[in-house]
C-alpha positions as protocol buffer text, in pm:
chain_id: "A"
residue {
  index: 1
  type: MET
  ca { x: 1873 y: 323 z: 6513 }
}
residue {
  index: 2
  type: ILE
  ca { x: 1601 y: 556 z: 6414 }
}
residue {
  index: 3
  type: LEU
  ca { x: 1685 y: 489 z: 6036 }
}
residue {
  index: 4
  type: ASP
  ca { x: 1630 y: 110 z: 6080 }
}
residue {
  index: 5
  type: ASP
  ca { x: 1291 y: 207 z: 6257 }
}
residue {
  index: 6
  type: PHE
  ca { x: 1225 y: 423 z: 5949 }
}
residue {
  index: 7
  type: LEU
  ca { x: 1295 y: 92 z: 5711 }
}
residue {
  index: 8
  type: GLN
  ca { x: 1072 y: -116 z: 5925 }
}
residue {
  index: 9
  type: ARG
  ca { x: 774 y: 107 z: 5906 }
}
residue {
  index: 10
  type: CYS
  ca { x: 805 y: 151 z: 5544 }
}
residue {
  index: 11
  type: THR
  ca { x: 721 y: -238 z: 5487 }
}
residue {
  index: 12
  type: ILE
  ca { x: 340 y: -156 z: 5609 }
}
residue {
  index: 13
  type: ASN
  ca { x: 259 y: 78 z: 5337 }
}
residue {
  index: 14
  type: PRO
  ca { x: 554 y: 69 z: 5057 }
}
residue {
  index: 15
  type: LYS
  ca { x: 538 y: 346 z: 4805 }
}
residue {
  index: 16
  type: LYS
  ca { x: 656 y: 346 z: 4458 }
}
residue {
  index: 17
  type: VAL
  ca { x: 992 y: 554 z: 4418 }
}
residue {
  index: 18
  type: VAL
  ca { x: 1169 y: 646 z: 4081 }
}
residue {
  index: 19
  type: TYR
  ca { x: 1530 y: 664 z: 4060 }
}
residue {
  index: 20
  type: PRO
  ca { x: 1611 y: 865 z: 3738 }
}
residue {
  index: 21
  type: GLU
  ca { x: 2007 y: 761 z: 3740 }
}
residue {
  index: 22
  type: GLY
  ca { x: 1907 y: 419 z: 3690 }
}
residue {
  index: 23
  type: GLU
  ca { x: 2224 y: 293 z: 3545 }
}
residue {
  index: 24
  type: ASP
  ca { x: 2424 y: 391 z: 3831 }
}
residue {
  index: 25
  type: GLU
  ca { x: 2535 y: 71 z: 4045 }
}
residue {
  index: 26
  type: ARG
  ca { x: 2445 y: 252 z: 4384 }
}
residue {
  index: 27
  type: LEU
  ca { x: 2104 y: 316 z: 4263 }
}
residue {
  index: 28
  type: ILE
  ca { x: 2065 y: -48 z: 4107 }
}
residue {
  index: 29
  type: GLN
  ca { x: 2161 y: -196 z: 4448 }
}
residue {
  index: 30
  type: ALA
  ca { x: 1924 y: 61 z: 4617 }
}
residue {
  index: 31
  type: ALA
  ca { x: 1631 y: -58 z: 4413 }
}
residue {
  index: 32
  type: SER
  ca { x: 1723 y: -416 z: 4451 }
}
residue {
  index: 33
  type: TYR
  ca { x: 1744 y: -355 z: 4849 }
}
residue {
  index: 34
  type: CYS
  ca { x: 1412 y: -179 z: 4861 }
}
residue {
  index: 35
  type: SER
  ca { x: 1223 y: -451 z: 4649 }
}
residue {
  index: 36
  type: GLN
  ca { x: 1359 y: -746 z: 4807 }
}
residue {
  index: 37
  type: ASN
  ca { x: 1295 y: -606 z: 5181 }
}
residue {
  index: 38
  type: HIS
  ca { x: 940 y: -453 z: 5064 }
}
residue {
  index: 39
  type: ILE
  ca { x: 1049 y: -103 z: 5143 }
}
residue {
  index: 40
  type: ALA
  ca { x: 935 y: 59 z: 4810 }
}
residue {
  index: 41
  type: TYR
  ca { x: 854 y: -41 z: 4477 }
}
residue {
  index: 42
  type: PRO
  ca { x: 1120 y: 94 z: 4267 }
}
residue {
  index: 43
  type: ILE
  ca { x: 1151 y: 217 z: 3905 }
}
residue {
  index: 44
  type: LEU
  ca { x: 1485 y: 278 z: 3739 }
}
residue {
  index: 45
  type: ILE
  ca { x: 1523 y: 504 z: 3438 }
}
residue {
  index: 46
  type: GLY
  ca { x: 1770 y: 380 z: 3188 }
}
residue {
  index: 47
  type: GLN
  ca { x: 1898 y: 168 z: 2938 }
}
residue {
  index: 48
  type: ARG
  ca { x: 1757 y: -200 z: 3015 }
}
residue {
  index: 49
  type: LYS
  ca { x: 2051 y: -400 z: 2886 }
}
residue {
  index: 50
  type: SER
  ca { x: 2306 y: -164 z: 3064 }
}
residue {
  index: 51
  type: ILE
  ca { x: 2101 y: -196 z: 3427 }
}
residue {
  index: 52
  type: GLU
  ca { x: 2082 y: -579 z: 3384 }
}
residue {
  index: 53
  type: LYS
  ca { x: 2433 y: -623 z: 3272 }
}
residue {
  index: 54
  type: LYS
  ca { x: 2556 y: -423 z: 3588 }
}
residue {
  index: 55
  type: ALA
  ca { x: 2322 y: -625 z: 3786 }
}
residue {
  index: 56
  type: ASN
  ca { x: 2445 y: -928 z: 3682 }
}
residue {
  index: 57
  type: SER
  ca { x: 2805 y: -865 z: 3732 }
}
residue {
  index: 58
  type: LEU
  ca { x: 2703 y: -744 z: 4075 }
}
residue {
  index: 59
  type: HIS
  ca { x: 2494 y: -1080 z: 4156 }
}
residue {
  index: 60
  type: ILE
  ca { x: 2204 y: -823 z: 4220 }
}
residue {
  index: 61
  type: ASN
  ca { x: 1836 y: -947 z: 4215 }
}
residue {
  index: 62
  type: LEU
  ca { x: 1617 y: -725 z: 4007 }
}
residue {
  index: 63
  type: SER
  ca { x: 1305 y: -900 z: 4073 }
}
residue {
  index: 64
  type: GLY
  ca { x: 1038 y: -644 z: 4148 }
}
residue {
  index: 65
  type: VAL
  ca { x: 1215 y: -379 z: 3977 }
}
residue {
  index: 66
  type: GLU
  ca { x: 1054 y: -192 z: 3717 }
}
residue {
  index: 67
  type: ILE
  ca { x: 1285 y: -25 z: 3452 }
}
residue {
  index: 68
  type: VAL
  ca { x: 1163 y: 255 z: 3231 }
}
residue {
  index: 69
  type: GLU
  ca { x: 1358 y: 334 z: 2907 }
}
residue {
  index: 70
  type: ILE
  ca { x: 1348 y: 700 z: 2793 }
}
residue {
  index: 71
  type: SER
  ca { x: 1318 y: 587 z: 2432 }
}
residue {
  index: 72
  type: ASP
  ca { x: 992 y: 385 z: 2520 }
}
residue {
  index: 73
  type: VAL
  ca { x: 801 y: 722 z: 2655 }
}
residue {
  index: 74
  type: ASP
  ca { x: 753 y: 1055 z: 2493 }
}
residue {
  index: 75
  type: TYR
  ca { x: 641 y: 1337 z: 2718 }
}
residue {
  index: 76
  type: THR
  ca { x: 725 y: 1624 z: 2529 }
}
residue {
  index: 77
  type: GLU
  ca { x: 393 y: 1805 z: 2521 }
}
residue {
  index: 78
  type: GLU
  ca { x: 332 y: 1729 z: 2875 }
}
residue {
  index: 79
  type: LEU
  ca { x: 625 y: 1884 z: 2984 }
}
residue {
  index: 80
  type: PHE
  ca { x: 570 y: 2158 z: 2759 }
}
residue {
  index: 81
  type: GLU
  ca { x: 224 y: 2230 z: 2908 }
}
residue {
  index: 82
  type: ILE
  ca { x: 334 y: 2193 z: 3255 }
}
residue {
  index: 83
  type: ILE
  ca { x: 634 y: 2381 z: 3252 }
}
residue {
  index: 84
  type: ASN
  ca { x: 483 y: 2683 z: 3064 }
}
residue {
  index: 85
  type: ALA
  ca { x: 152 y: 2661 z: 3280 }
}
residue {
  index: 86
  type: ASP
  ca { x: 206 y: 3021 z: 3458 }
}
residue {
  index: 87
  type: LYS
  ca { x: 434 y: 3197 z: 3152 }
}
residue {
  index: 88
  type: GLN
  ca { x: 638 y: 3091 z: 2864 }
}
residue {
  index: 89
  type: ARG
  ca { x: 954 y: 2926 z: 3010 }
}
residue {
  index: 90
  type: ILE
  ca { x: 1043 y: 2711 z: 2741 }
}
residue {
  index: 91
  type: ASP
  ca { x: 1012 y: 2656 z: 2374 }
}
residue {
  index: 92
  type: LYS
  ca { x: 914 y: 2326 z: 2158 }
}
residue {
  index: 93
  type: GLU
  ca { x: 1272 y: 2264 z: 2085 }
}
residue {
  index: 94
  type: GLU
  ca { x: 1361 y: 2272 z: 2459 }
}
residue {
  index: 95
  type: SER
  ca { x: 1074 y: 2052 z: 2570 }
}
residue {
  index: 96
  type: ILE
  ca { x: 1202 y: 1793 z: 2335 }
}
residue {
  index: 97
  type: GLN
  ca { x: 1527 y: 1819 z: 2511 }
}
residue {
  index: 98
  type: LEU
  ca { x: 1398 y: 1787 z: 2831 }
}
residue {
  index: 99
  type: SER
  ca { x: 1192 y: 1484 z: 2746 }
}
residue {
  index: 100
  type: LYS
  ca { x: 1505 y: 1306 z: 2691 }
}
residue {
  index: 101
  type: ASN
  ca { x: 1653 y: 1402 z: 3032 }
}
residue {
  index: 102
  type: PRO
  ca { x: 1588 y: 1145 z: 3302 }
}
residue {
  index: 103
  type: LEU
  ca { x: 1522 y: 1379 z: 3587 }
}
residue {
  index: 104
  type: TYR
  ca { x: 1264 y: 1553 z: 3426 }
}
residue {
  index: 105
  type: ILE
  ca { x: 1105 y: 1200 z: 3334 }
}
residue {
  index: 106
  type: GLY
  ca { x: 1131 y: 1112 z: 3704 }
}
residue {
  index: 107
  type: ALA
  ca { x: 983 y: 1435 z: 3826 }
}
residue {
  index: 108
  type: LEU
  ca { x: 706 y: 1389 z: 3573 }
}
residue {
  index: 109
  type: LEU
  ca { x: 628 y: 1037 z: 3677 }
}
residue {
  index: 110
  type: VAL
  ca { x: 547 y: 1184 z: 4043 }
}
residue {
  index: 111
  type: LYS
  ca { x: 348 y: 1459 z: 3889 }
}
residue {
  index: 112
  type: LYS
  ca { x: 131 y: 1215 z: 3714 }
}
residue {
  index: 113
  type: ASN
  ca { x: 99 y: 1005 z: 4016 }
}
residue {
  index: 114
  type: LEU
  ca { x: 284 y: 708 z: 3853 }
}
residue {
  index: 115
  type: ALA
  ca { x: 565 y: 731 z: 4117 }
}
residue {
  index: 116
  type: ASP
  ca { x: 502 y: 880 z: 4489 }
}
residue {
  index: 117
  type: MET
  ca { x: 826 y: 1016 z: 4499 }
}
residue {
  index: 118
  type: CYS
  ca { x: 1177 y: 1088 z: 4312 }
}
residue {
  index: 119
  type: ILE
  ca { x: 1539 y: 1059 z: 4418 }
}
residue {
  index: 120
  type: GLY
  ca { x: 1841 y: 1157 z: 4215 }
}
residue {
  index: 121
  type: GLY
  ca { x: 2159 y: 1351 z: 4250 }
}
residue {
  index: 122
  type: ALA
  ca { x: 2394 y: 1064 z: 4264 }
}
residue {
  index: 123
  type: ILE
  ca { x: 2563 y: 1172 z: 3928 }
}
residue {
  index: 124
  type: SER
  ca { x: 2362 y: 1493 z: 3906 }
}
residue {
  index: 125
  type: ASP
  ca { x: 2412 y: 1840 z: 4036 }
}
residue {
  index: 126
  type: THR
  ca { x: 2200 y: 1954 z: 4283 }
}
residue {
  index: 127
  type: ALA
  ca { x: 2085 y: 2259 z: 4063 }
}
residue {
  index: 128
  type: ASP
  ca { x: 1953 y: 2021 z: 3816 }
}
residue {
  index: 129
  type: ILE
  ca { x: 1760 y: 1831 z: 4078 }
}
residue {
  index: 130
  type: ILE
  ca { x: 1612 y: 2170 z: 4185 }
}
residue {
  index: 131
  type: LYS
  ca { x: 1524 y: 2311 z: 3833 }
}
residue {
  index: 132
  type: ALA
  ca { x: 1358 y: 1967 z: 3749 }
}
residue {
  index: 133
  type: ALA
  ca { x: 1171 y: 1982 z: 4079 }
}
residue {
  index: 134
  type: LEU
  ca { x: 1050 y: 2329 z: 4044 }
}
residue {
  index: 135
  type: HIS
  ca { x: 955 y: 2334 z: 3687 }
}
residue {
  index: 136
  type: VAL
  ca { x: 773 y: 2006 z: 3690 }
}
residue {
  index: 137
  type: ILE
  ca { x: 643 y: 1956 z: 4073 }
}
residue {
  index: 138
  type: GLY
  ca { x: 627 y: 2298 z: 4190 }
}
residue {
  index: 139
  type: LEU
  ca { x: 617 y: 2436 z: 4548 }
}
residue {
  index: 140
  type: LYS
  ca { x: 318 y: 2385 z: 4783 }
}
residue {
  index: 141
  type: ASN
  ca { x: 66 y: 2671 z: 4804 }
}
residue {
  index: 142
  type: ASN
  ca { x: 184 y: 2964 z: 5020 }
}
residue {
  index: 143
  type: ILE
  ca { x: 550 y: 2796 z: 5023 }
}
residue {
  index: 144
  type: LYS
  ca { x: 784 y: 3078 z: 4857 }
}
residue {
  index: 145
  type: LEU
  ca { x: 1118 y: 2873 z: 4914 }
}
residue {
  index: 146
  type: LEU
  ca { x: 1259 y: 2539 z: 4856 }
}
residue {
  index: 147
  type: SER
  ca { x: 1480 y: 2429 z: 5145 }
}
residue {
  index: 148
  type: SER
  ca { x: 1646 y: 2116 z: 5276 }
}
residue {
  index: 149
  type: PHE
  ca { x: 1757 y: 1938 z: 5580 }
}
residue {
  index: 150
  type: PHE
  ca { x: 1988 y: 1670 z: 5679 }
}
residue {
  index: 151
  type: LEU
  ca { x: 1885 y: 1395 z: 5910 }
}
residue {
  index: 152
  type: MET
  ca { x: 2209 y: 1321 z: 6129 }
}
residue {
  index: 153
  type: GLU
  ca { x: 2216 y: 1020 z: 6334 }
}
residue {
  index: 154
  type: LEU
  ca { x: 2520 y: 1008 z: 6556 }
}
residue {
  index: 155
  type: GLN
  ca { x: 2664 y: 718 z: 6732 }
}
residue {
  index: 156
  type: SER
  ca { x: 2622 y: 839 z: 7083 }
}
residue {
  index: 157
  type: PRO
  ca { x: 2281 y: 941 z: 7224 }
}
residue {
  index: 158
  type: GLU
  ca { x: 2401 y: 1228 z: 7390 }
}
residue {
  index: 159
  type: PHE
  ca { x: 2307 y: 1499 z: 7151 }
}
residue {
  index: 160
  type: GLY
  ca { x: 1974 y: 1589 z: 7014 }
}
residue {
  index: 161
  type: GLN
  ca { x: 1681 y: 1335 z: 7027 }
}
residue {
  index: 162
  type: ASN
  ca { x: 1868 y: 1019 z: 7107 }
}
residue {
  index: 163
  type: GLY
  ca { x: 2147 y: 1117 z: 6883 }
}
residue {
  index: 164
  type: VAL
  ca { x: 1913 y: 1250 z: 6591 }
}
residue {
  index: 165
  type: LEU
  ca { x: 1954 y: 1601 z: 6460 }
}
residue {
  index: 166
  type: PHE
  ca { x: 1821 y: 1779 z: 6182 }
}
residue {
  index: 167
  type: PHE
  ca { x: 2052 y: 2023 z: 6012 }
}
residue {
  index: 168
  type: ALA
  ca { x: 1942 y: 2316 z: 5762 }
}
residue {
  index: 169
  type: ASP
  ca { x: 1984 y: 2443 z: 5529 }
}
residue {
  index: 170
  type: CYS
  ca { x: 2259 y: 2238 z: 5394 }
}
residue {
  index: 171
  type: GLY
  ca { x: 2203 y: 2191 z: 5048 }
}
residue {
  index: 172
  type: VAL
  ca { x: 1992 y: 2476 z: 4858 }
}
residue {
  index: 173
  type: ASN
  ca { x: 2030 y: 2821 z: 4972 }
}
residue {
  index: 174
  type: PRO
  ca { x: 2352 y: 3007 z: 4993 }
}
residue {
  index: 175
  type: GLN
  ca { x: 2256 y: 3343 z: 5163 }
}
residue {
  index: 176
  type: PRO
  ca { x: 1905 y: 3334 z: 5307 }
}
residue {
  index: 177
  type: ASN
  ca { x: 1764 y: 3658 z: 5416 }
}
residue {
  index: 178
  type: SER
  ca { x: 1589 y: 3675 z: 5775 }
}
residue {
  index: 179
  type: GLU
  ca { x: 1267 y: 3602 z: 5620 }
}
residue {
  index: 180
  type: GLN
  ca { x: 1402 y: 3299 z: 5442 }
}
residue {
  index: 181
  type: LEU
  ca { x: 1595 y: 3166 z: 5737 }
}
residue {
  index: 182
  type: ALA
  ca { x: 1269 y: 3178 z: 5922 }
}
residue {
  index: 183
  type: ASP
  ca { x: 1088 y: 2955 z: 5670 }
}
residue {
  index: 184
  type: ILE
  ca { x: 1345 y: 2728 z: 5690 }
}
residue {
  index: 185
  type: ALA
  ca { x: 1342 y: 2695 z: 6051 }
}
residue {
  index: 186
  type: ILE
  ca { x: 977 y: 2637 z: 6020 }
}
residue {
  index: 187
  type: ALA
  ca { x: 981 y: 2407 z: 5749 }
}
residue {
  index: 188
  type: THR
  ca { x: 1247 y: 2196 z: 5924 }
}
residue {
  index: 189
  type: ALA
  ca { x: 1060 y: 2208 z: 6264 }
}
residue {
  index: 190
  type: ASP
  ca { x: 751 y: 2062 z: 6090 }
}
residue {
  index: 191
  type: ASN
  ca { x: 953 y: 1771 z: 5919 }
}
residue {
  index: 192
  type: PHE
  ca { x: 1136 y: 1691 z: 6281 }
}
residue {
  index: 193
  type: SER
  ca { x: 791 y: 1691 z: 6433 }
}
residue {
  index: 194
  type: SER
  ca { x: 607 y: 1461 z: 6155 }
}
residue {
  index: 195
  type: LEU
  ca { x: 897 y: 1199 z: 6118 }
}
residue {
  index: 196
  type: MET
  ca { x: 1012 y: 1200 z: 6461 }
}
residue {
  index: 197
  type: ASN
  ca { x: 706 y: 1220 z: 6666 }
}
residue {
  index: 198
  type: VAL
  ca { x: 897 y: 1457 z: 6895 }
}
residue {
  index: 199
  type: LYS
  ca { x: 867 y: 1812 z: 6967 }
}
residue {
  index: 200
  type: PRO
  ca { x: 1116 y: 2009 z: 6788 }
}
residue {
  index: 201
  type: LYS
  ca { x: 1361 y: 2271 z: 6987 }
}
residue {
  index: 202
  type: VAL
  ca { x: 1522 y: 2470 z: 6710 }
}
residue {
  index: 203
  type: ALA
  ca { x: 1827 y: 2659 z: 6773 }
}
residue {
  index: 204
  type: MET
  ca { x: 1936 y: 2926 z: 6524 }
}
residue {
  index: 205
  type: LEU
  ca { x: 2317 y: 2900 z: 6532 }
}
residue {
  index: 206
  type: SER
  ca { x: 2582 y: 3179 z: 6475 }
}
residue {
  index: 207
  type: PHE
  ca { x: 2911 y: 3286 z: 6657 }
}
residue {
  index: 208
  type: SER
  ca { x: 2736 y: 3443 z: 6938 }
}
residue {
  index: 209
  type: THR
  ca { x: 2528 y: 3369 z: 7202 }
}
residue {
  index: 210
  type: LEU
  ca { x: 2228 y: 3583 z: 7288 }
}
residue {
  index: 211
  type: GLY
  ca { x: 2406 y: 3894 z: 7251 }
}
residue {
  index: 212
  type: SER
  ca { x: 2767 y: 3808 z: 7358 }
}
residue {
  index: 213
  type: ALA
  ca { x: 2903 y: 3964 z: 7025 }
}
residue {
  index: 214
  type: LYS
  ca { x: 2777 y: 4245 z: 6807 }
}
residue {
  index: 215
  type: HIS
  ca { x: 2793 y: 4230 z: 6444 }
}
residue {
  index: 216
  type: LYS
  ca { x: 2567 y: 4314 z: 6158 }
}
residue {
  index: 217
  type: VAL
  ca { x: 2583 y: 3976 z: 6031 }
}
residue {
  index: 218
  type: LEU
  ca { x: 2415 y: 3853 z: 6339 }
}
residue {
  index: 219
  type: ASP
  ca { x: 2110 y: 4084 z: 6269 }
}
residue {
  index: 220
  type: LYS
  ca { x: 1912 y: 3836 z: 6018 }
}
residue {
  index: 221
  type: VAL
  ca { x: 1962 y: 3547 z: 6280 }
}
residue {
  index: 222
  type: ILE
  ca { x: 1801 y: 3737 z: 6559 }
}
residue {
  index: 223
  type: GLU
  ca { x: 1532 y: 3884 z: 6327 }
}
residue {
  index: 224
  type: ALA
  ca { x: 1438 y: 3535 z: 6206 }
}
residue {
  index: 225
  type: VAL
  ca { x: 1407 y: 3426 z: 6542 }
}
residue {
  index: 226
  type: ASN
  ca { x: 1151 y: 3685 z: 6580 }
}
residue {
  index: 227
  type: ILE
  ca { x: 958 y: 3627 z: 6286 }
}
residue {
  index: 228
  type: VAL
  ca { x: 927 y: 3244 z: 6370 }
}
residue {
  index: 229
  type: LYS
  ca { x: 781 y: 3349 z: 6709 }
}
residue {
  index: 230
  type: GLN
  ca { x: 539 y: 3585 z: 6546 }
}
residue {
  index: 231
  type: LYS
  ca { x: 441 y: 3329 z: 6289 }
}
residue {
  index: 232
  type: ARG
  ca { x: 449 y: 2999 z: 6482 }
}
residue {
  index: 233
  type: ALA
  ca { x: 418 y: 3069 z: 6866 }
}
residue {
  index: 234
  type: ASP
  ca { x: 391 y: 2659 z: 6880 }
}
residue {
  index: 235
  type: ILE
  ca { x: 746 y: 2631 z: 6788 }
}
residue {
  index: 236
  type: ILE
  ca { x: 1023 y: 2615 z: 7045 }
}
residue {
  index: 237
  type: ILE
  ca { x: 1306 y: 2847 z: 6890 }
}
residue {
  index: 238
  type: ASP
  ca { x: 1571 y: 3066 z: 7021 }
}
residue {
  index: 239
  type: GLY
  ca { x: 1899 y: 3238 z: 6925 }
}
residue {
  index: 240
  type: GLU
  ca { x: 2121 y: 3328 z: 6820 }
}
residue {
  index: 241
  type: PHE
  ca { x: 2332 y: 3044 z: 6968 }
}
residue {
  index: 242
  type: GLN
  ca { x: 2674 y: 2918 z: 6950 }
}
residue {
  index: 243
  type: ALA
  ca { x: 2666 y: 2528 z: 6882 }
}
residue {
  index: 244
  type: ASP
  ca { x: 2780 y: 2458 z: 7226 }
}
residue {
  index: 245
  type: ALA
  ca { x: 2536 y: 2661 z: 7405 }
}
residue {
  index: 246
  type: ALA
  ca { x: 2272 y: 2472 z: 7182 }
}
residue {
  index: 247
  type: LEU
  ca { x: 2382 y: 2124 z: 7240 }
}
residue {
  index: 248
  type: VAL
  ca { x: 2553 y: 2107 z: 7584 }
}
residue {
  index: 249
  type: GLU
  ca { x: 2355 y: 2177 z: 7910 }
}
residue {
  index: 250
  type: SER
  ca { x: 2631 y: 2288 z: 8125 }
}
residue {
  index: 251
  type: VAL
  ca { x: 2715 y: 2578 z: 7870 }
}
residue {
  index: 252
  type: ALA
  ca { x: 2373 y: 2681 z: 7816 }
}
residue {
  index: 253
  type: GLN
  ca { x: 2330 y: 2738 z: 8181 }
}
residue {
  index: 254
  type: ARG
  ca { x: 2656 y: 2961 z: 8174 }
}
residue {
  index: 255
  type: LYS
  ca { x: 2577 y: 3150 z: 7828 }
}
residue {
  index: 256
  type: ALA
  ca { x: 2178 y: 3151 z: 7822 }
}
residue {
  index: 257
  type: PRO
  ca { x: 2044 y: 3044 z: 8154 }
}
residue {
  index: 258
  type: GLY
  ca { x: 1704 y: 3184 z: 8059 }
}
residue {
  index: 259
  type: SER
  ca { x: 1654 y: 3027 z: 7732 }
}
residue {
  index: 260
  type: SER
  ca { x: 1377 y: 2791 z: 7643 }
}
residue {
  index: 261
  type: ILE
  ca { x: 1668 y: 2596 z: 7464 }
}
residue {
  index: 262
  type: LYS
  ca { x: 1860 y: 2418 z: 7777 }
}
residue {
  index: 263
  type: GLY
  ca { x: 2128 y: 2267 z: 7564 }
}
residue {
  index: 264
  type: ASP
  ca { x: 1873 y: 2029 z: 7429 }
}
residue {
  index: 265
  type: ALA
  ca { x: 1826 y: 2163 z: 7080 }
}
residue {
  index: 266
  type: ASN
  ca { x: 1738 y: 1894 z: 6831 }
}
residue {
  index: 267
  type: VAL
  ca { x: 1703 y: 2093 z: 6501 }
}
residue {
  index: 268
  type: LEU
  ca { x: 1998 y: 2333 z: 6429 }
}
residue {
  index: 269
  type: ILE
  ca { x: 1970 y: 2619 z: 6149 }
}
residue {
  index: 270
  type: PHE
  ca { x: 2264 y: 2750 z: 5988 }
}
residue {
  index: 271
  type: PRO
  ca { x: 2307 y: 3122 z: 5891 }
}
residue {
  index: 272
  type: ASP
  ca { x: 2394 y: 3028 z: 5561 }
}
residue {
  index: 273
  type: LEU
  ca { x: 2510 y: 2741 z: 5311 }
}
residue {
  index: 274
  type: ASN
  ca { x: 2867 y: 2766 z: 5405 }
}
residue {
  index: 275
  type: ALA
  ca { x: 2846 y: 2711 z: 5736 }
}
residue {
  index: 276
  type: GLY
  ca { x: 2562 y: 2436 z: 5711 }
}
residue {
  index: 277
  type: ASN
  ca { x: 2744 y: 2244 z: 5408 }
}
residue {
  index: 278
  type: ILE
  ca { x: 3072 y: 2245 z: 5608 }
}
residue {
  index: 279
  type: ALA
  ca { x: 2924 y: 2117 z: 5951 }
}
residue {
  index: 280
  type: TYR
  ca { x: 2729 y: 1835 z: 5822 }
}
residue {
  index: 281
  type: LYS
  ca { x: 3018 y: 1695 z: 5631 }
}
residue {
  index: 282
  type: LEU
  ca { x: 3263 y: 1746 z: 5945 }
}
residue {
  index: 283
  type: VAL
  ca { x: 3019 y: 1571 z: 6178 }
}
residue {
  index: 284
  type: GLU
  ca { x: 2960 y: 1304 z: 5923 }
}
residue {
  index: 285
  type: ARG
  ca { x: 3315 y: 1218 z: 5874 }
}
residue {
  index: 286
  type: LEU
  ca { x: 3491 y: 1307 z: 6203 }
}
residue {
  index: 287
  type: ALA
  ca { x: 3228 y: 1184 z: 6428 }
}
residue {
  index: 288
  type: LYS
  ca { x: 3128 y: 890 z: 6185 }
}
residue {
  index: 289
  type: ALA
  ca { x: 2756 y: 995 z: 6189 }
}
residue {
  index: 290
  type: GLN
  ca { x: 2483 y: 870 z: 5942 }
}
residue {
  index: 291
  type: ALA
  ca { x: 2394 y: 1187 z: 5731 }
}
residue {
  index: 292
  type: ILE
  ca { x: 2086 y: 1165 z: 5495 }
}
residue {
  index: 293
  type: GLY
  ca { x: 1997 y: 1401 z: 5258 }
}
residue {
  index: 294
  type: PRO
  ca { x: 1962 y: 1655 z: 5161 }
}
residue {
  index: 295
  type: VAL
  ca { x: 1579 y: 1611 z: 5207 }
}
residue {
  index: 296
  type: MET
  ca { x: 1390 y: 1877 z: 5002 }
}
residue {
  index: 297
  type: GLN
  ca { x: 1103 y: 2076 z: 5179 }
}
residue {
  index: 298
  type: GLY
  ca { x: 846 y: 2276 z: 5012 }
}
residue {
  index: 299
  type: LEU
  ca { x: 748 y: 2099 z: 4711 }
}
residue {
  index: 300
  type: LYS
  ca { x: 404 y: 1957 z: 4634 }
}
residue {
  index: 301
  type: LYS
  ca { x: 539 y: 1593 z: 4629 }
}
residue {
  index: 302
  type: PRO
  ca { x: 879 y: 1454 z: 4719 }
}
residue {
  index: 303
  type: MET
  ca { x: 1176 y: 1492 z: 4512 }
}
residue {
  index: 304
  type: HIS
  ca { x: 1522 y: 1458 z: 4667 }
}
residue {
  index: 305
  type: ASP
  ca { x: 1878 y: 1513 z: 4593 }
}
residue {
  index: 306
  type: LEU
  ca { x: 2148 y: 1267 z: 4698 }
}
residue {
  index: 307
  type: SER
  ca { x: 2519 y: 1374 z: 4761 }
}
residue {
  index: 308
  type: ARG
  ca { x: 2729 y: 1231 z: 4486 }
}
residue {
  index: 309
  type: GLY
  ca { x: 2959 y: 1065 z: 4754 }
}
residue {
  index: 310
  type: CYS
  ca { x: 2653 y: 880 z: 4854 }
}
residue {
  index: 311
  type: LYS
  ca { x: 2653 y: 486 z: 4955 }
}
residue {
  index: 312
  type: TYR
  ca { x: 2351 y: 291 z: 4824 }
}
residue {
  index: 313
  type: MET
  ca { x: 2240 y: 241 z: 5182 }
}
residue {
  index: 314
  type: ASP
  ca { x: 2199 y: 632 z: 5193 }
}
residue {
  index: 315
  type: ILE
  ca { x: 1967 y: 603 z: 4906 }
}
residue {
  index: 316
  type: VAL
  ca { x: 1763 y: 339 z: 5092 }
}
residue {
  index: 317
  type: TYR
  ca { x: 1760 y: 557 z: 5390 }
}
residue {
  index: 318
  type: LEU
  ca { x: 1662 y: 859 z: 5207 }
}
residue {
  index: 319
  type: THR
  ca { x: 1373 y: 642 z: 5021 }
}
residue {
  index: 320
  type: ALA
  ca { x: 1247 y: 552 z: 5374 }
}
residue {
  index: 321
  type: ILE
  ca { x: 1236 y: 910 z: 5493 }
}
residue {
  index: 322
  type: SER
  ca { x: 1051 y: 1035 z: 5185 }
}
residue {
  index: 323
  type: SER
  ca { x: 813 y: 773 z: 5205 }
}
residue {
  index: 324
  type: PHE
  ca { x: 650 y: 943 z: 5515 }
}
residue {
  index: 325
  type: GLN
  ca { x: 617 y: 1274 z: 5314 }
}
residue {
  index: 326
  type: ALA
  ca { x: 459 y: 1093 z: 5004 }
}
């Protein structure tokens, strides 16, 4: 499994990860697993007594796990200055409140290079993760859009790259326009290339295949394909595609015989968040796929969101993926 390969590769150069929701049992388990298996150096933010009590009840070894209590640190002034660096966004009272918010503390530890990455969302809303990430860490230069992808590992190697597909955007942007859809495609293709060491083949999905239907909602998908081709001629991309034409060679031969995607797409870009979120959850549950993410892309340093239904090994796997972005 590619995810097990990621875990093994992490042990060569473990990174420091901060888990702001440190009192959640899944985060405690993940931190212990990462420490005991030399995958990462974990930091849990939370009340020490609560964390240790839960660890003891679950017979979890916290050796090598650092615990940060919010009461022991005061980042009020730093948060005020960082968040207001470009323009006034918060006042002193708000900075005091944010200095007690573990998501902002976790993001700040990454900003200050006291941690390489931050992973939350097990009990927090995606919107809260995004706000903390954008306010404290910020977007990379020349990047206008924060987006996300899911790494989907299927039980069968029949589809994608030996069973691995990247789905985007399934976690952040509800209604991307054509420019934003193109940015999502480019960012996801680049992440696929760096993580998988394989050439990405990007399919822009919809309910039509290369003009088989006509509707105004298809226009942004078609335009996004053209934008990517103009910006990044090195990326193999085509669409609009129905999902079967993107993934099944025999269907592709009938529906899109002249396309550069011959039923072997490994990156699937969905037209909106409705489609992407529904698709990944269906594949995860019905096909019993491993779904890791949403992996945020576009930030200066890694900060990622978890599904609130995640298992502790999902956290471990996301930590491993994030290690290669740090």
